[in-house]
PDB file of C-alpha atoms in Angstrom:
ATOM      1  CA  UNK A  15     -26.620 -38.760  55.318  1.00 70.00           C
ATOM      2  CA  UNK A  16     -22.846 -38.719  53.753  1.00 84.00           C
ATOM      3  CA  UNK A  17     -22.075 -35.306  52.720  1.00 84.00           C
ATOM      4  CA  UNK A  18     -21.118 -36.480  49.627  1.00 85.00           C
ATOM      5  CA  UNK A  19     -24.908 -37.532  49.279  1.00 85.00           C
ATOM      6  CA  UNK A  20     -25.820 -34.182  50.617  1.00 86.00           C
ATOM      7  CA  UNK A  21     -23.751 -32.232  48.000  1.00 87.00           C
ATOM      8  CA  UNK A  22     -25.516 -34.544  45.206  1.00 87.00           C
ATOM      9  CA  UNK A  23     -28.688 -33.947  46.669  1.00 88.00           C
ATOM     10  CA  UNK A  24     -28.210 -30.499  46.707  1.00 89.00           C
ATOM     11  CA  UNK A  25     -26.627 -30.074  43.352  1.00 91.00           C
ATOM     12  CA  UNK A  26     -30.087 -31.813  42.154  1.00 90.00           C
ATOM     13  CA  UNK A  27     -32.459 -29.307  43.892  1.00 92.00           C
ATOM     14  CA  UNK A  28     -30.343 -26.554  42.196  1.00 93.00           C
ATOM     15  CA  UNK A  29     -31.262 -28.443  38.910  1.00 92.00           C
ATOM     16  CA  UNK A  30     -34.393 -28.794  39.154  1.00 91.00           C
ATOM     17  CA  UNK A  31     -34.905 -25.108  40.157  1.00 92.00           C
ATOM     18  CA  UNK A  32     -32.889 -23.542  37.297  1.00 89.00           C
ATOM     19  CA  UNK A  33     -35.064 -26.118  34.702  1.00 87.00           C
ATOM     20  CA  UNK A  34     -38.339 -25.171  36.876  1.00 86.00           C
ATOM     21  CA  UNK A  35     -37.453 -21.358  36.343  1.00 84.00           C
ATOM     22  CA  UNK A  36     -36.565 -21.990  32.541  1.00 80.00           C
ATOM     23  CA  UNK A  37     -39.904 -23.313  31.690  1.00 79.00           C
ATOM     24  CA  UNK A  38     -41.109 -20.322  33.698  1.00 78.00           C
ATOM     25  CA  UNK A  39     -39.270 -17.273  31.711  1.00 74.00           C
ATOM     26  CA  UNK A  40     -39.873 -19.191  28.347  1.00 72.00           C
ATOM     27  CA  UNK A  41     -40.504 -16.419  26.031  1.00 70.00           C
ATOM     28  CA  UNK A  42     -44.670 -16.279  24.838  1.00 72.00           C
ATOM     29  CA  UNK A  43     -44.046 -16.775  21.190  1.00 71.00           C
ATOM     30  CA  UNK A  44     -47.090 -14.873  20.437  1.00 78.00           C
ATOM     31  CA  UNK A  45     -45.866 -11.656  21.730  1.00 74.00           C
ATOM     32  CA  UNK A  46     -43.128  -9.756  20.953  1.00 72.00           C
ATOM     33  CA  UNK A  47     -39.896  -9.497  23.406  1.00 71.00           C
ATOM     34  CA  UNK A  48     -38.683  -7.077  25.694  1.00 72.00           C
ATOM     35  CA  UNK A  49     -36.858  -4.126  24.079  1.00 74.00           C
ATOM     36  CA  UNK A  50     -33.972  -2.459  25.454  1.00 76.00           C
ATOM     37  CA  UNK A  51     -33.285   1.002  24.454  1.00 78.00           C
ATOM     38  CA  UNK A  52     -35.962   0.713  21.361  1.00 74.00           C
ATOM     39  CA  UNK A  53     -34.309   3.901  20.015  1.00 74.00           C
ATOM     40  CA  UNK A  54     -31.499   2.235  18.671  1.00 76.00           C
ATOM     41  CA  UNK A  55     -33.362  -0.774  17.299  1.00 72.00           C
ATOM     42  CA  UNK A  56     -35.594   1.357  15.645  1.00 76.00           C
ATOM     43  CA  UNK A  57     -33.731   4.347  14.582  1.00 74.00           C
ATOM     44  CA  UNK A  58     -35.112   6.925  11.971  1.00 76.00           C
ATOM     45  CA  UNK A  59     -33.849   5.766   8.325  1.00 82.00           C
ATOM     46  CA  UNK A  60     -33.021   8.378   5.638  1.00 90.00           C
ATOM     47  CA  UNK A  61     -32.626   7.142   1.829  1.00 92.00           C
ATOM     48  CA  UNK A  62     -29.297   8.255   0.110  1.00 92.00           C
ATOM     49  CA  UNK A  63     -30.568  10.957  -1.663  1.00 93.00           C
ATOM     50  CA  UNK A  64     -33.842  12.233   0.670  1.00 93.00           C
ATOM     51  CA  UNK A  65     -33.580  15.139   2.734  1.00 93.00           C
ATOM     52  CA  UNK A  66     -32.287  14.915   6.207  1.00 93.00           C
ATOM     53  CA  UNK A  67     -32.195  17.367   9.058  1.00 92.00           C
ATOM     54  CA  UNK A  68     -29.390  16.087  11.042  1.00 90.00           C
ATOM     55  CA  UNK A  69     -26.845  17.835   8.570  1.00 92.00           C
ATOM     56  CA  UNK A  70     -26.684  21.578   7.929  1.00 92.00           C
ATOM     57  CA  UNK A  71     -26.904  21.226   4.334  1.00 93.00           C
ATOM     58  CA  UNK A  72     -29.951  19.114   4.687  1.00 94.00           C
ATOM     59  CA  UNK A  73     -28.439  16.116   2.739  1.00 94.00           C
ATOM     60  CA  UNK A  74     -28.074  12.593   3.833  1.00 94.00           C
ATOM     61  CA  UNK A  75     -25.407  11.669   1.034  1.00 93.00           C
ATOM     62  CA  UNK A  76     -22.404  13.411   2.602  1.00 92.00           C
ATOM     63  CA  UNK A  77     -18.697  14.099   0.849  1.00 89.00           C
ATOM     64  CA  UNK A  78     -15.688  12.445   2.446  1.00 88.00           C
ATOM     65  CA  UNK A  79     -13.876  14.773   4.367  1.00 88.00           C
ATOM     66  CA  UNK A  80     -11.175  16.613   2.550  1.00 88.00           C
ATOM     67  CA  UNK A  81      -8.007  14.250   1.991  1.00 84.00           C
ATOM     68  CA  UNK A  82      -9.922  10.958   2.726  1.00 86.00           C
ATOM     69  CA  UNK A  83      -8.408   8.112   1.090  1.00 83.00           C
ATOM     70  CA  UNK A  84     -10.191   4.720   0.627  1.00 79.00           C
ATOM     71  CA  UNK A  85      -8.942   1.754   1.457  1.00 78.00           C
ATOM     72  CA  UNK A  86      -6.809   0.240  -0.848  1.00 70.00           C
ATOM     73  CA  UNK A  87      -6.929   3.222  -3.282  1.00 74.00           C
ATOM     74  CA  UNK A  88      -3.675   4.914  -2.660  1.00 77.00           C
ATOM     75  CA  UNK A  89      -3.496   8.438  -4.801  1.00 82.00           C
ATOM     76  CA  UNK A  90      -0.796   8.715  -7.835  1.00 87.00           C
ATOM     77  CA  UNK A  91       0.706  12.337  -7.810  1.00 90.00           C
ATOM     78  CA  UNK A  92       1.127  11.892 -11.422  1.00 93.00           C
ATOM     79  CA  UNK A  93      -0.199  13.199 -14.902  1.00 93.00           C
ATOM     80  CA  UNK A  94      -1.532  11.277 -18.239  1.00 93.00           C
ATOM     81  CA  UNK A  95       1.572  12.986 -19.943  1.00 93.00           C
ATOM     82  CA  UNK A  96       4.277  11.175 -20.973  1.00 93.00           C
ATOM     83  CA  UNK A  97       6.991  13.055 -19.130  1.00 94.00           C
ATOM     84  CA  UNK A  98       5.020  11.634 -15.917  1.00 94.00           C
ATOM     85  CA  UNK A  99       5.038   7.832 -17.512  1.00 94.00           C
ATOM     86  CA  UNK A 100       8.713   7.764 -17.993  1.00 94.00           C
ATOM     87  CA  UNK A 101       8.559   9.419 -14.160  1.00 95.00           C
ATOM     88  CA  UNK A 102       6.296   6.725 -13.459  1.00 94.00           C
ATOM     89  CA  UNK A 103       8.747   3.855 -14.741  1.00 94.00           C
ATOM     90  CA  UNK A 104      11.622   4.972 -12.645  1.00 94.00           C
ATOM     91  CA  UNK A 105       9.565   5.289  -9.040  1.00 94.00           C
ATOM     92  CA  UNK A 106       7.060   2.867  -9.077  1.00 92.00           C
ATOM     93  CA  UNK A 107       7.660  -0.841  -8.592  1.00 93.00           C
ATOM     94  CA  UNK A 108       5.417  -3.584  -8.913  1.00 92.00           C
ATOM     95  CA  UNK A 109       4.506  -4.575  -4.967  1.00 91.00           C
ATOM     96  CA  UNK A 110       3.748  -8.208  -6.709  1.00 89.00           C
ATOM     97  CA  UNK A 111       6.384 -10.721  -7.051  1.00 86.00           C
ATOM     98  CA  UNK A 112       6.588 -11.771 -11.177  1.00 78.00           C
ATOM     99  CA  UNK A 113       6.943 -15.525  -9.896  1.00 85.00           C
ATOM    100  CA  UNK A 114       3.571 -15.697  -7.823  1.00 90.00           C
ATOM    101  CA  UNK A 115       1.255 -17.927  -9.413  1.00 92.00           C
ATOM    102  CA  UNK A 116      -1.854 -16.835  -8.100  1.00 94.00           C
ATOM    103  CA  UNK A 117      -0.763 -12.979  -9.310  1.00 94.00           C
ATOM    104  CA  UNK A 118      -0.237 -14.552 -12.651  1.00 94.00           C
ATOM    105  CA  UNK A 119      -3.935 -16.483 -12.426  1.00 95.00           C
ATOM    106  CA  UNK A 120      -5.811 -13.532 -11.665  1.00 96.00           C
ATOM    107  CA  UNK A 121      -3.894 -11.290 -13.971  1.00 95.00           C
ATOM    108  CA  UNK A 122      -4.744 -13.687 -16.650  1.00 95.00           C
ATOM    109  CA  UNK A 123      -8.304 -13.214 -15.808  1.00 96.00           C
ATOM    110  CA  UNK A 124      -8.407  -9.434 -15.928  1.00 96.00           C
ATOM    111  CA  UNK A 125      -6.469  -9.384 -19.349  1.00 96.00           C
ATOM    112  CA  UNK A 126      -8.948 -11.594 -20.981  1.00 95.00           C
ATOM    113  CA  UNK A 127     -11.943  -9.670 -19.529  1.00 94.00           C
ATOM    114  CA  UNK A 128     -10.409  -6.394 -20.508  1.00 95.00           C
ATOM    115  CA  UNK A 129      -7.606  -6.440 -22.799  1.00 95.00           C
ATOM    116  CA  UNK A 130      -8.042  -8.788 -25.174  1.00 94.00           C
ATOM    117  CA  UNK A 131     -10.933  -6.965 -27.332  1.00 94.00           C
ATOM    118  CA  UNK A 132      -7.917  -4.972 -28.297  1.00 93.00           C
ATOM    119  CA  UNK A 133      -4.834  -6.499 -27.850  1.00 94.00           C
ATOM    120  CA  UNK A 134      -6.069 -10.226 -28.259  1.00 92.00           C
ATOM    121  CA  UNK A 135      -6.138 -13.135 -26.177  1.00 92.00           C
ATOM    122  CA  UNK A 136      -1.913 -13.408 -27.310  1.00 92.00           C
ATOM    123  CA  UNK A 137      -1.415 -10.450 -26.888  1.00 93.00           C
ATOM    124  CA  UNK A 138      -0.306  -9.362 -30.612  1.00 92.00           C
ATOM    125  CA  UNK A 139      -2.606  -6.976 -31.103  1.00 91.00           C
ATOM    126  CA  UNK A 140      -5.222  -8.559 -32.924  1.00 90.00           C
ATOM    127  CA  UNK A 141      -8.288  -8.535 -31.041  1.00 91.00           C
ATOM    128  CA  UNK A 142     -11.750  -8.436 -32.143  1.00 91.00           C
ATOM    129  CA  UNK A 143     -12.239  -4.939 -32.566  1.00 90.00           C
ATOM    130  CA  UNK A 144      -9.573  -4.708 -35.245  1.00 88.00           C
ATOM    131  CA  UNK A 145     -11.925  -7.049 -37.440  1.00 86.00           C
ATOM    132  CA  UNK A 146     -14.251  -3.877 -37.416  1.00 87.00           C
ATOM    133  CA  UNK A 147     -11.950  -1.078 -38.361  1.00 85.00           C
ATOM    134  CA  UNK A 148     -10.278  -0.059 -34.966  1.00 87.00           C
ATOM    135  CA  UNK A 149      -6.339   0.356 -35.731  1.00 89.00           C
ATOM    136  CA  UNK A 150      -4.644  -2.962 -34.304  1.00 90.00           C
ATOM    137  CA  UNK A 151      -2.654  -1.690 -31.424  1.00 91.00           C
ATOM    138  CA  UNK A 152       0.693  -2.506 -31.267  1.00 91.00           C
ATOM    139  CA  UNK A 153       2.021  -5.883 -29.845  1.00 93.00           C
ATOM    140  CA  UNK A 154       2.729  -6.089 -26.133  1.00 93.00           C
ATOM    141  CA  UNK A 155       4.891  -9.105 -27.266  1.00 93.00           C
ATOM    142  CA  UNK A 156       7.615  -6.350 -29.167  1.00 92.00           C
ATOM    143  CA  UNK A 157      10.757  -5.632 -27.493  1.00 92.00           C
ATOM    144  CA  UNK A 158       9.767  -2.022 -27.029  1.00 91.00           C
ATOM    145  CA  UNK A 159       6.710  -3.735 -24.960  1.00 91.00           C
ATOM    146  CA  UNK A 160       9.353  -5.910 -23.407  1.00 92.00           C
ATOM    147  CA  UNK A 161      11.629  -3.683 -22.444  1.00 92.00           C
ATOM    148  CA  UNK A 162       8.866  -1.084 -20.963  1.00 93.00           C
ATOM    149  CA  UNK A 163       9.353  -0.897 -16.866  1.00 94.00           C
ATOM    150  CA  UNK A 164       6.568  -2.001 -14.536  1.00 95.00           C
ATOM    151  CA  UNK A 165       6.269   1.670 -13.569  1.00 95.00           C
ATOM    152  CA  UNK A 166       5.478   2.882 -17.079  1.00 95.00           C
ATOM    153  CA  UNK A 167       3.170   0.256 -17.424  1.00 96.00           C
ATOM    154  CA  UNK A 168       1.278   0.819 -14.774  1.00 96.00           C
ATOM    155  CA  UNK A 169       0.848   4.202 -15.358  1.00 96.00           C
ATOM    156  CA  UNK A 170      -0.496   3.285 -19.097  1.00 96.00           C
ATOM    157  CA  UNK A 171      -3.109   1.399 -17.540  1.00 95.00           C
ATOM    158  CA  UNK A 172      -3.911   3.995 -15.078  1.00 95.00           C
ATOM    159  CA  UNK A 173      -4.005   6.822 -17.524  1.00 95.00           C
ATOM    160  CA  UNK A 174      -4.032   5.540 -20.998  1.00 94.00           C
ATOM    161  CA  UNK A 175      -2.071   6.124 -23.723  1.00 92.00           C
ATOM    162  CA  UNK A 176      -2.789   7.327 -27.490  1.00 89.00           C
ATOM    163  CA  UNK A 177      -5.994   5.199 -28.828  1.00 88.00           C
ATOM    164  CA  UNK A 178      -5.854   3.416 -25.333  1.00 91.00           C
ATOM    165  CA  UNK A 179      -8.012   4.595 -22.667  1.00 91.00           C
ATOM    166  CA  UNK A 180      -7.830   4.781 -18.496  1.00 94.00           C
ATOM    167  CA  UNK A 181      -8.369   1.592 -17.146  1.00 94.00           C
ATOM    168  CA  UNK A 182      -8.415   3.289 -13.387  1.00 91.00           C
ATOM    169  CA  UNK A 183     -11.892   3.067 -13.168  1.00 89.00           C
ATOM    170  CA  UNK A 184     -12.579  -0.505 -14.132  1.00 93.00           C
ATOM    171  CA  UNK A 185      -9.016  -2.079 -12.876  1.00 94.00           C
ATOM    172  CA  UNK A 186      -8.207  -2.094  -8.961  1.00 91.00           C
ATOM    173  CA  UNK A 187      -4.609  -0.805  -8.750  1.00 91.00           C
ATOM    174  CA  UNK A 188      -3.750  -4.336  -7.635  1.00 92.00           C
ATOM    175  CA  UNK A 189      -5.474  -5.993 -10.511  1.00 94.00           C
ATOM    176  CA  UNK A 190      -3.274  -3.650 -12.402  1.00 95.00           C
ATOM    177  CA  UNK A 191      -0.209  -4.816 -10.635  1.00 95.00           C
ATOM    178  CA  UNK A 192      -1.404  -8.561 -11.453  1.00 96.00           C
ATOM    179  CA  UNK A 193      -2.078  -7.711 -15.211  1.00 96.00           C
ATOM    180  CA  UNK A 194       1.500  -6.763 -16.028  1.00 95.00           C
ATOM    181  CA  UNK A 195       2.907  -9.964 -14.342  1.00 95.00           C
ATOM    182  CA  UNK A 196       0.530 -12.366 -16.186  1.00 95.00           C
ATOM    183  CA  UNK A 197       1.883  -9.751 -19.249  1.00 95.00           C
ATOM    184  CA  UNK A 198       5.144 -10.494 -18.387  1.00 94.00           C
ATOM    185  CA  UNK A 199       4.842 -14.305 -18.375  1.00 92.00           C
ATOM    186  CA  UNK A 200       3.324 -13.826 -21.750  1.00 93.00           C
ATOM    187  CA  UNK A 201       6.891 -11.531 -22.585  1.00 92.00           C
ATOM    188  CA  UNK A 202       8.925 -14.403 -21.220  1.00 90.00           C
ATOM    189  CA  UNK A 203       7.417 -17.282 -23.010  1.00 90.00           C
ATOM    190  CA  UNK A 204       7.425 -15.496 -26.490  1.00 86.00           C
ATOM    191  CA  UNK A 205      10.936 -14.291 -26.320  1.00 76.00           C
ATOM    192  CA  UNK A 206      13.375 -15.890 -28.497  1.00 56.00           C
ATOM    193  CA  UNK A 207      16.065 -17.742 -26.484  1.00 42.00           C
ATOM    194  CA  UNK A 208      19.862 -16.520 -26.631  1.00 33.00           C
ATOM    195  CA  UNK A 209      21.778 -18.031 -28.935  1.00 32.00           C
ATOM    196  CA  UNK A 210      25.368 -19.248 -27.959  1.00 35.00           C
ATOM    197  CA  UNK A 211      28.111 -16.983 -27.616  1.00 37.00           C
ATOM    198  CA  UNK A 212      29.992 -18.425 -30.526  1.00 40.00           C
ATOM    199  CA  UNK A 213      34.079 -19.241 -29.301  1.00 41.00           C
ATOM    200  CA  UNK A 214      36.513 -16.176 -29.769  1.00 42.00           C
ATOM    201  CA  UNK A 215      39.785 -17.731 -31.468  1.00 45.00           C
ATOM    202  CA  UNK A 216      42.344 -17.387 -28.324  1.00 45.00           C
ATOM    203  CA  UNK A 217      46.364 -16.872 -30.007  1.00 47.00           C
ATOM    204  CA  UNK A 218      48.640 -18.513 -28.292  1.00 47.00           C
ATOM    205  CA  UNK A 219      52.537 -19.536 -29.094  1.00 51.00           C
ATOM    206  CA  UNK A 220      51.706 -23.200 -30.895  1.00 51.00           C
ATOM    207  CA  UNK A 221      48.909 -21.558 -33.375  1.00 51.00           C
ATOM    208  CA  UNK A 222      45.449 -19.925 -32.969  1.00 45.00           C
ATOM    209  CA  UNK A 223      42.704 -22.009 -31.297  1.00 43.00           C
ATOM    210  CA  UNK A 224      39.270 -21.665 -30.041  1.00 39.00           C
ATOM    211  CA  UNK A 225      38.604 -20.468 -26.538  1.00 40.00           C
ATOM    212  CA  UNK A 226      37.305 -23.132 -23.626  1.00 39.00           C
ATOM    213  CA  UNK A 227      33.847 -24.222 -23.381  1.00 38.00           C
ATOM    214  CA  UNK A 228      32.797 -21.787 -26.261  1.00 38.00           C
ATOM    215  CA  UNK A 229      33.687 -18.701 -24.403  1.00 37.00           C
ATOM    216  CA  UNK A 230      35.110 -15.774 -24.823  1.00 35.00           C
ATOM    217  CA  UNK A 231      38.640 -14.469 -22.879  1.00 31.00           C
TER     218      UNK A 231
END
């Protein structure tokens, strides 16, 4: 016998022992497996609000720890006064870039879902609540609206303003973020294009005549 006919022969036997010893082991489907360390598969289960003894105050529902901070939920050290919005629209800064589409998609979403009962799906201020008495707010499409930082904004929609409540509760601070760049796209479409510069009359030694290209010098 070749070795190589030995190996092979070999390598065969080994097969045939490991597929013997499978259909040994195969688990008995009628009885239940083999349970390692049972106390973690079946561990005692408290509900939220039932009494538990593994906690000195007896309560499964436990506070976070002083100063936790969930994810994504950074705190604002601010008030809902408006010395802290016009602090707000000097130090904070929209993390979203006004060009991103997809921040501009979503916001659009969140504005029609919230917003527009009130201010209207344009954004004038004529939503369906002012059809039954509620004040029309003012229009986020005015240049005071316009000309409102990102920061002040923000802080609106965190705290509210006037007849306009807190939105922190229902709006992610992101979705907030994304709200005021779909607003400004709104902003940007509605305002009125400049008008030319109309020319300055330059004097020179022949006469008076306009300036170049419409410009002023």
């Amino acid at each position: 016998m070749t070795p190589r006919l030995a190996l092979n022969s070999a390598l065969f036997l080994l097969l045939l022992s490991l597929l013997g010893f499978n259909w040994w082991a195969a688990p008995d489907q009628s009885r239940p497996n083999f349970e390692f360390l049972p106390q973690m598969a079946h561990g005692a289960r408290y509900n939220a609000f039932a009494a538990n003894p593994n906690f000195a105050d007896g309560k499964t529902l436990q506070a976070p720890p002083p100063g936790a901070i969930a994810r994504g939920d950074l705190p604002l050290h601010y008030l809902a006064t408006s010395a802290d919005a016009a602090r707000a629209a000097e130090e904070l800064h929209s993390p979203i870039s006004p060009d991103s589409p997809r921040a501009r998609v979503r916001g659009e979403q969140v504005f029609r879902n919230f917003c527009t009962p009130c201010h209207g799906g344009d954004a004038t201020g004529m939503g369906l609540v002012t059809q039954r008495g509620v004040p029309p707010p003012p229009s986020l499409l005015a240049p005071h609206a316009a000309q409102m930082k990102d920061g002040q904004l923000f802080h609106i929609l965190t705290y509210g303003q006037n007849n306009m409540a807190a939105y922190a509760g229902q709006i992610s601070g992101e979705d907030r973020w994304n709200v005021i760049a779909y607003l400004r796209s709104l902003q940007s479409a509605a305002s009125p294009a400049l008008a030319p510069t109309p020319p300055v009359p330059v004097k020179t030694a022949a006469g008076t005549k306009p300036a170049a290209n419409g410009g002023s010098q």
